[in-house]
Coordinates of C-alpha atoms in Angstrom, one line a residue:
X84 CA 0.0 0.0 0.0
X85 CA 2.9 2.4 0.9
X86 CA 4.6 1.5 -2.4
X87 CA 1.4 2.2 -4.3
X88 CA 1.0 5.6 -2.5
X89 CA 4.6 6.5 -3.4
X90 CA 4.2 5.4 -7.0
X91 CA 1.0 7.6 -7.2
X92 CA 2.9 10.6 -5.8
X93 CA 5.7 10.2 -8.2
X94 CA 3.3 10.0 -11.2
X95 CA 1.5 13.1 -10.0
X96 CA 4.7 15.0 -9.7
X97 CA 5.8 13.8 -13.1
X98 CA 2.5 15.0 -14.6
X99 CA 2.9 18.4 -13.0
X100 CA 6.5 18.8 -14.3
X101 CA 5.4 17.7 -17.7
X102 CA 2.6 20.3 -17.7
X103 CA 5.1 23.0 -16.7
X104 CA 7.6 21.8 -19.4
X105 CA 4.8 21.9 -22.0
X106 CA 3.7 25.4 -20.9
X107 CA 7.3 26.7 -21.3
X108 CA 7.5 25.3 -24.9
X109 CA 4.2 26.8 -25.8
X110 CA 5.5 30.2 -24.5
X111 CA 8.6 29.8 -26.6
X112 CA 6.6 28.8 -29.7
X113 CA 4.4 31.9 -29.2
X114 CA 7.4 34.1 -28.9
X115 CA 8.9 32.6 -32.1
X116 CA 5.6 33.4 -33.9
X117 CA 5.8 37.0 -32.7
X118 CA 9.4 37.2 -33.9
X119 CA 8.5 35.8 -37.3
X120 CA 5.6 38.3 -37.6
X121 CA 7.8 41.2 -36.7
X122 CA 10.5 40.1 -39.2
X123 CA 7.9 39.8 -42.0
X124 CA 6.7 43.3 -41.0
X125 CA 10.3 44.6 -41.2
X126 CA 10.7 43.0 -44.6
X127 CA 7.5 44.6 -45.9
X128 CA 8.7 48.0 -44.6
X129 CA 12.1 47.5 -46.3
X130 CA 10.4 46.7 -49.6
X131 CA 8.1 49.8 -49.3
X132 CA 11.2 51.9 -48.7
X133 CA 12.9 50.5 -51.7
X134 CA 9.9 51.1 -53.9
X135 CA 9.6 54.7 -52.8
X136 CA 13.3 55.2 -53.4
X137 CA 12.8 53.9 -57.0
X138 CA 9.8 56.2 -57.5
X139 CA 11.8 59.1 -56.2
X140 CA 14.7 58.3 -58.5
X141 CA 12.3 58.3 -61.5
X142 CA 10.6 61.5 -60.3
X143 CA 13.9 63.4 -60.3
X144 CA 14.2 62.9 -64.0
X145 CA 10.7 64.0 -65.1
X146 CA 8.4 65.2 -62.3
X147 CA 7.6 68.5 -60.7
X148 CA 9.0 69.7 -57.4
X149 CA 5.7 69.2 -55.6
X150 CA 5.7 65.5 -56.6
X151 CA 9.3 65.1 -55.6
X152 CA 8.5 66.7 -52.2
X153 CA 5.6 64.3 -51.7
X154 CA 7.8 61.4 -52.5
X155 CA 10.5 62.6 -50.2
X156 CA 7.8 62.8 -47.4
X157 CA 6.7 59.2 -48.2
X158 CA 10.4 58.1 -48.2
X159 CA 11.0 59.6 -44.7
X160 CA 7.8 57.9 -43.4
X161 CA 8.9 54.6 -44.9
X162 CA 12.4 55.0 -43.3
X163 CA 10.8 55.7 -39.9
X164 CA 8.5 52.7 -40.3
X165 CA 11.4 50.5 -41.2
X166 CA 13.4 51.7 -38.2
X167 CA 10.5 51.1 -35.9
X168 CA 10.1 47.6 -37.3
X169 CA 13.8 46.9 -36.8
X170 CA 13.4 48.0 -33.2
X171 CA 10.4 45.7 -32.8
X172 CA 12.3 42.8 -34.2
X173 CA 15.2 43.4 -31.8
X174 CA 12.9 43.7 -28.8
X175 CA 10.9 40.6 -29.7
X176 CA 14.1 38.6 -30.1
X177 CA 15.4 39.8 -26.7
X178 CA 12.1 39.0 -25.1
X179 CA 12.0 35.5 -26.6
X180 CA 15.5 34.8 -25.6
X181 CA 14.7 35.9 -22.0
X182 CA 11.7 33.5 -22.0
X183 CA 14.0 30.7 -23.2
X184 CA 16.4 31.3 -20.3
X185 CA 13.7 30.9 -17.6

């Protein structure tokens, strides 16, 4: 009877540890998903910036100054968005690495 009680206690502890272990892996997976999302957002911002740069280069050849100024404004917005996306990627990676260390 005592052996059975001990075995039951060991099984219960094992189940608890397994549940904790699974929870940690789920947190890591969620963090990796967030990192992937922020990286794809960064890539999209980078592509937007490159597109505006190309448009601006074309505009210098044949557009008016008001169109060029508009494109320069869009370029600065795209650069800011890219910088913010880069910061988000860095923060998400740090946050995810911290979760892995727990």
